[in-house]
Coordinates of C-alpha atoms in Angstrom, one line a residue:
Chain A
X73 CA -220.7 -34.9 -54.0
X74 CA -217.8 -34.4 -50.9
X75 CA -214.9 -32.4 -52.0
X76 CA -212.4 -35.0 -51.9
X77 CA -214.4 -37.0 -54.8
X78 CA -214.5 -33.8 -56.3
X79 CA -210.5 -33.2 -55.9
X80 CA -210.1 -36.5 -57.2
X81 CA -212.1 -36.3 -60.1
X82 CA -210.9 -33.6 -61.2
X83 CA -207.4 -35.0 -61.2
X84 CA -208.2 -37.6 -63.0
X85 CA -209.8 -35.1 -65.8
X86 CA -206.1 -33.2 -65.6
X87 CA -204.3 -36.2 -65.8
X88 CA -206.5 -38.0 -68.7
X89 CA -204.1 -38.1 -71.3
X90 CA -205.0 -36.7 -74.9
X91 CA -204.1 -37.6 -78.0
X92 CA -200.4 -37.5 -78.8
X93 CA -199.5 -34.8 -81.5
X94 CA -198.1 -35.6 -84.1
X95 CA -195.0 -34.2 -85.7
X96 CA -196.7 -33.3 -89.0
X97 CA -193.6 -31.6 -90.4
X98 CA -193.1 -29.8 -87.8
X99 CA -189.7 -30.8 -87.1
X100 CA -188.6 -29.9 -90.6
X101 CA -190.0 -26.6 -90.7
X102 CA -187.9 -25.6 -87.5
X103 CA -184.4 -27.4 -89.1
X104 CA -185.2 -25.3 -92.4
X105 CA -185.0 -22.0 -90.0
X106 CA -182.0 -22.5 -88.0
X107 CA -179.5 -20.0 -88.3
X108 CA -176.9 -20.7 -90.7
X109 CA -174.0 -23.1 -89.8
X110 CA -170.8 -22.4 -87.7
X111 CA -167.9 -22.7 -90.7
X112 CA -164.6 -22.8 -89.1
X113 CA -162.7 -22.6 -92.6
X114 CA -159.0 -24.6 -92.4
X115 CA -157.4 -22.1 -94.3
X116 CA -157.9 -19.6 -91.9
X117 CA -156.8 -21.5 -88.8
X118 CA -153.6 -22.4 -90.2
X119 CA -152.7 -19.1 -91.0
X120 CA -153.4 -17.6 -88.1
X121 CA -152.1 -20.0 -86.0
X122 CA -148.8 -20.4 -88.1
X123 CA -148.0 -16.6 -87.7
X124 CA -149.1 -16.6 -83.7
X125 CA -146.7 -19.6 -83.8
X126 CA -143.9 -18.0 -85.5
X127 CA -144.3 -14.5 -83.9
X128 CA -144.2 -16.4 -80.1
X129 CA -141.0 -17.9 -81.2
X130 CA -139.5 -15.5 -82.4
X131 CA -140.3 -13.4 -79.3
X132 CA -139.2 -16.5 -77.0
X133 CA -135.9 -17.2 -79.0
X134 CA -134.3 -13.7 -80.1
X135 CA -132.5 -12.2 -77.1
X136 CA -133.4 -8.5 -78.0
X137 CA -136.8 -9.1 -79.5
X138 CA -137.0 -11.3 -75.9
X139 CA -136.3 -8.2 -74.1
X140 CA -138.2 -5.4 -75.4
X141 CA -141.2 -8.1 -75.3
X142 CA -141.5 -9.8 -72.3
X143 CA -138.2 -7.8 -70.1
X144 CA -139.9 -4.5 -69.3
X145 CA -143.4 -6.0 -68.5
X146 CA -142.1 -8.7 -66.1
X147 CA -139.4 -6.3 -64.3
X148 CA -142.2 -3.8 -63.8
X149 CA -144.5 -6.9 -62.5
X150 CA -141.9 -8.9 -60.6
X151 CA -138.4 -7.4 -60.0
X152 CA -136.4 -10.1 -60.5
X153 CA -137.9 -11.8 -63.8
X154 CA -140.1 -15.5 -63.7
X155 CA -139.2 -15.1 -68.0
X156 CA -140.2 -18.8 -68.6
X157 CA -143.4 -18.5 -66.9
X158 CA -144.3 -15.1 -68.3
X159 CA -143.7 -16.2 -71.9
X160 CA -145.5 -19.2 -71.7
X161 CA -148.9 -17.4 -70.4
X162 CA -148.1 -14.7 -73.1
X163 CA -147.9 -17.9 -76.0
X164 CA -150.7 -19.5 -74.2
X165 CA -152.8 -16.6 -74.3
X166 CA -151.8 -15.5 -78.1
X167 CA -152.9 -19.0 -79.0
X168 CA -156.0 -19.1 -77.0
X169 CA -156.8 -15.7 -78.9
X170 CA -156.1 -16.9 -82.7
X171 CA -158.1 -19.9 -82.3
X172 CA -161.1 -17.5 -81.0
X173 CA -160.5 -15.0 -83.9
X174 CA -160.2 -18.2 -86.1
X175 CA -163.2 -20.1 -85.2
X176 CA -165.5 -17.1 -85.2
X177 CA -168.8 -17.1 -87.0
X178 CA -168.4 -14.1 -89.3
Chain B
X63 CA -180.9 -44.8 -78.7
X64 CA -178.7 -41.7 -77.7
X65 CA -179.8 -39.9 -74.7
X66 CA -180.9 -36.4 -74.5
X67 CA -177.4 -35.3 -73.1
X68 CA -175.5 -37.3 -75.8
X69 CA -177.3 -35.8 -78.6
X70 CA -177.3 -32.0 -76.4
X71 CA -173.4 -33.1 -77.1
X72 CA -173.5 -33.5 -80.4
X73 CA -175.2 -30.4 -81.1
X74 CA -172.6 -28.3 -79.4
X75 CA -169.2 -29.8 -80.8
X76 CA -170.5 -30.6 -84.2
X77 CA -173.5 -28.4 -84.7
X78 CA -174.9 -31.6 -86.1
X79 CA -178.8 -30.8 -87.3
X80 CA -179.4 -34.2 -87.6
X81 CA -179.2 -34.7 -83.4
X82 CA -181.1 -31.3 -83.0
X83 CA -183.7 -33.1 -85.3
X84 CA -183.9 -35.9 -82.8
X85 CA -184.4 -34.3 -79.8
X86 CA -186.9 -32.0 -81.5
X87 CA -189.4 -35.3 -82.9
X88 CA -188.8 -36.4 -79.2
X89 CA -190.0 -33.5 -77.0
X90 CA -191.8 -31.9 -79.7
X91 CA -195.6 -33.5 -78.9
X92 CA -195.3 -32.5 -75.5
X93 CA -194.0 -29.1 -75.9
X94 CA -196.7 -28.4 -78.5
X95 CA -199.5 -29.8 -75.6
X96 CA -198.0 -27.5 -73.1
X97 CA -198.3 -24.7 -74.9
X98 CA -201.8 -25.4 -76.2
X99 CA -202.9 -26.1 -73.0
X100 CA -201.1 -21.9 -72.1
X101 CA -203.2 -20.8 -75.6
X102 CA -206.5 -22.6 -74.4
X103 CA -206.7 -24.7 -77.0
X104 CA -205.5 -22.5 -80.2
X105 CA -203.4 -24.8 -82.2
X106 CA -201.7 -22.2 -84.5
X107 CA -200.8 -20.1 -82.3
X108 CA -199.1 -22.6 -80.0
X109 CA -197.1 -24.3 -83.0
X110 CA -196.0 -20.7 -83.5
X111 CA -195.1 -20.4 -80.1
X112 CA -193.5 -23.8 -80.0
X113 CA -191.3 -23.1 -83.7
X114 CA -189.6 -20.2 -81.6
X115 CA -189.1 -22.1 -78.6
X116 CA -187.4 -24.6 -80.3
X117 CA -185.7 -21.6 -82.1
X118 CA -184.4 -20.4 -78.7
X119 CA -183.2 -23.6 -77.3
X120 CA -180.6 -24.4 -80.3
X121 CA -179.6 -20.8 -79.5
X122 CA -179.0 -21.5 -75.8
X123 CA -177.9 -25.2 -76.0
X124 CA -174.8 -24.4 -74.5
X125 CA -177.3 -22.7 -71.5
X126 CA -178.1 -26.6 -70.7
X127 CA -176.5 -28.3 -67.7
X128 CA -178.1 -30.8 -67.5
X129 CA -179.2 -30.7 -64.2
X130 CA -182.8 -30.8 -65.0
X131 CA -184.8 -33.1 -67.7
X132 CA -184.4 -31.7 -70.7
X133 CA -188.5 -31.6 -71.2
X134 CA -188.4 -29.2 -68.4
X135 CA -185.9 -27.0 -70.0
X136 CA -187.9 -27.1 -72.4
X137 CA -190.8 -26.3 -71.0
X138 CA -189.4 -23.2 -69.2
X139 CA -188.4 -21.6 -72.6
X140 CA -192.0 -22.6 -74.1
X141 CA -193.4 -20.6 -70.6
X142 CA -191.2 -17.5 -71.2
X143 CA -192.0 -17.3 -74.8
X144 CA -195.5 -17.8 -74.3
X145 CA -195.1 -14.6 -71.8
X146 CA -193.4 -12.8 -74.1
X147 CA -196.1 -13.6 -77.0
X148 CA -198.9 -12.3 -74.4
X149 CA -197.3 -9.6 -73.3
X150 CA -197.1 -8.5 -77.1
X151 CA -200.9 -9.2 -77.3
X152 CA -202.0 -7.8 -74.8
X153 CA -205.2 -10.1 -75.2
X154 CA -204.3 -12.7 -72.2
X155 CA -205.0 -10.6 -69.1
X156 CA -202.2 -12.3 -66.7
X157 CA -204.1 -10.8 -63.6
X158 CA -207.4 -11.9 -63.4
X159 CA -208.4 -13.9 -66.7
X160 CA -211.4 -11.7 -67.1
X161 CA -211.7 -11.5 -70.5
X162 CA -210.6 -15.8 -70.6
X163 CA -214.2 -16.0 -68.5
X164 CA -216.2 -14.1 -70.6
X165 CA -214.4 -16.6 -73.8
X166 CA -215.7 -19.3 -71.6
X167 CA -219.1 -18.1 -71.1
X168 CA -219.4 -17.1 -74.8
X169 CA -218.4 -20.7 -75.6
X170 CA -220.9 -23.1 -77.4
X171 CA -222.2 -25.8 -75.4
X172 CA -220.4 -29.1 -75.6
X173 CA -221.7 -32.4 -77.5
X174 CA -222.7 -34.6 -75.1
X175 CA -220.8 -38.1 -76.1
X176 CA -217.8 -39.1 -74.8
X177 CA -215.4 -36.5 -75.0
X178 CA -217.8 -34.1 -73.2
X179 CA -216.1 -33.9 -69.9
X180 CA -212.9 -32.7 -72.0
X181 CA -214.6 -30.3 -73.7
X182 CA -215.8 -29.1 -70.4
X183 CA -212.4 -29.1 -68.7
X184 CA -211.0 -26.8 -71.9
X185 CA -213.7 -24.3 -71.7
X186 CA -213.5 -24.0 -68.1
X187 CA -209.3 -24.0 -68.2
X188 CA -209.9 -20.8 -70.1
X189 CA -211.1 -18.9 -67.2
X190 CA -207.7 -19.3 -65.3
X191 CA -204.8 -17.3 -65.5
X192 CA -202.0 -17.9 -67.4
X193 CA -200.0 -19.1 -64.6
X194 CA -203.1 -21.2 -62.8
X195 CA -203.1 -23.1 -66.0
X196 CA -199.7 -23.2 -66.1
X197 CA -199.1 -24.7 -62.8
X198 CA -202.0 -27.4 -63.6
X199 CA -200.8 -28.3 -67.2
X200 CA -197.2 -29.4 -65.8
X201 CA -198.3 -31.0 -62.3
X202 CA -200.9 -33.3 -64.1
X203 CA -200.9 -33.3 -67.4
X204 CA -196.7 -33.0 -67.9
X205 CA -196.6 -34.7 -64.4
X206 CA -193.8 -32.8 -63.3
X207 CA -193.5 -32.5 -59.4
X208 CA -194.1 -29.2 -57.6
X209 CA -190.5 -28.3 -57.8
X210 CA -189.9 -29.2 -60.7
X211 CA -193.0 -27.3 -62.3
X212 CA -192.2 -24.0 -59.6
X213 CA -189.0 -24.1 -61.8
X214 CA -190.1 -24.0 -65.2
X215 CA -192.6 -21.3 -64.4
X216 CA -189.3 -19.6 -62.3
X217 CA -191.4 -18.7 -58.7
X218 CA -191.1 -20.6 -55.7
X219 CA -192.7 -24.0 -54.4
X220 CA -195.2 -22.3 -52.2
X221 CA -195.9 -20.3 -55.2
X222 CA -197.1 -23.0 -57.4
X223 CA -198.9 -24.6 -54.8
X224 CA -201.1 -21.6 -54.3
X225 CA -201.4 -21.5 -58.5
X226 CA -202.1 -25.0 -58.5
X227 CA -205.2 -24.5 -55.6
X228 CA -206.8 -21.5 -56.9
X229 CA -207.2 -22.9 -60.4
X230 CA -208.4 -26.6 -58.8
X231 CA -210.8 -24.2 -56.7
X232 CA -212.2 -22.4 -60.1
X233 CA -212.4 -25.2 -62.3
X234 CA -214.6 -27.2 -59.7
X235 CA -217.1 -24.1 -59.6
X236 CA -216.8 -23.9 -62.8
X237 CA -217.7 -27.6 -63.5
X238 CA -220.2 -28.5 -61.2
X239 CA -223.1 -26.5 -62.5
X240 CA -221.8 -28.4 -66.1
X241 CA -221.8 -32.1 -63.9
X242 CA -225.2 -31.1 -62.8
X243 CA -227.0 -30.5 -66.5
X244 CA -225.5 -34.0 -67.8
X245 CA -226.1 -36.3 -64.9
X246 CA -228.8 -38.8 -65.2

């Protein structure tokens, strides 16, 4: 027997297909060991977010709360003061951070 | 139908087990196969093998580009697990399937009715090493291309190709003596 009709046949052994197997509960044994699920509880979102809310705006709004939050930082950054900017990157970020802290599996 | 990616989606953003379900009855059979081709023939063990594989891949979902098929993603989690397993072992010698051979030898001999030249190929896979039988399972029997398999088992193309010819080489000395007993 040449070795190509060897090669070949012994593709066609690799390739001959087997019996499918079947699931066999197999699916619902892995489902009943998945780690717990995520709970993002709505309690806990709106809290956290209504304070990081009411503490941005407060530090936006009030002139000396303003100052001592955002004024030393910027002038020590940037001379000259971007305050809009700076504050909204600050609020962004406080957000971003209270929906992590939120959302986090315990 | 939902594709693989829309139900990958689902998973993510809603942690919905009902989609993960799905895409496990779909890829399941050929995840199992792979891996009992890696645990020459030892269904338990594979199922094991496959459960945490599974496992893994709801863990990493968000690992998933989608860049490859999902199968193969698959199948590259089923190969590093299966590593992992045998490295634990220490009963699958990875570099020179010595004590596979002497499995093979010890074997009993096949029936001879149809299913005899399957029987043969399974003994004779277990002479190979992991990654020869490897490299055959997913370019014939998972008919993934060369790339693609050289992927999944994380080496390169030229790699895969020398896996792929060694264990062709072995399993045609290996079957020709066999051929020779049953021919008429």
């Amino acid at each position: 027997m040449s070795t190509e009709h060897d090669d070949a046949d012994l593709e066609r052994l690799l390739r001959a297909p087997k019996p499918p197997i079947d699931d066999d509960g197999f699916t619902d044994r892995l489902l009943a060991r998945l780690p717990p699920r995520r709970r993002t509880e709505p309690w806990r979102v709106t809290i956290l977010l209504g304070f990081t809310l009411a503490a941005a705006l407060v530090g936006v709004l009030v002139p000396g709360v303003r100052e001592l939050m955002f004024g030393a930082p910027v002038d020590l950054v940037l001379p000259g003061s971007v305050l809009p900017v700076t504050a909204a990157v600050l609020v962004a970020m406080a957000l971003w951070g209270a929906t992590a802290l939120a959302t986090a599996e315990p | 139908m939902p594709t693989d990616r829309e139900l990958v989606a689902r998973v993510l953003v809603d942690d919905d087990r009902h989609a993960f379900g799905t895409l496990v009855r779909e890829h399941q059979a050929a995840t199992r196969a792979f891996l009992r081709r890696l645990t020459s023939g030892d269904a338990a063990l594979a199922d094991d093998l496959a459960q945490e594989t599974f496992l893994r891949a709801y863990r990493s979902l968000a690992s998933y580009r989608g860049e490859a098929r999902l199968s193969s993603w698959l199948f590259a989690i089923a190969w590093r697990v299966f590593l992992s397993d045998a490295r634990r072992r220490r009963d699958v010698l990875l570099g020179d399937g010595a004590s596979d051979a002497l499995a093979a030898e010890a074997a009993p001999a096949p029936p001879l009715d149809g299913a005899t030249e399957r029987h043969d190929l399974e003994r004779a896979m277990r002479a190979l090493r992991a990654d020869e039988r490897a490299a055959l399972a997913l370019c014939f029997a998972s008919d993934l291309s060369h790339e693609e398999a050289a992927s999944v088992l994380g080496c390169p193309v030229g790699t895969l190709k020398t896996h792929v010819q060694r264990g062709k080489e072995k399993l045609r000395k290996r079957l020709a003596p066999w051929r020779e007993e049953v021919a008429p």
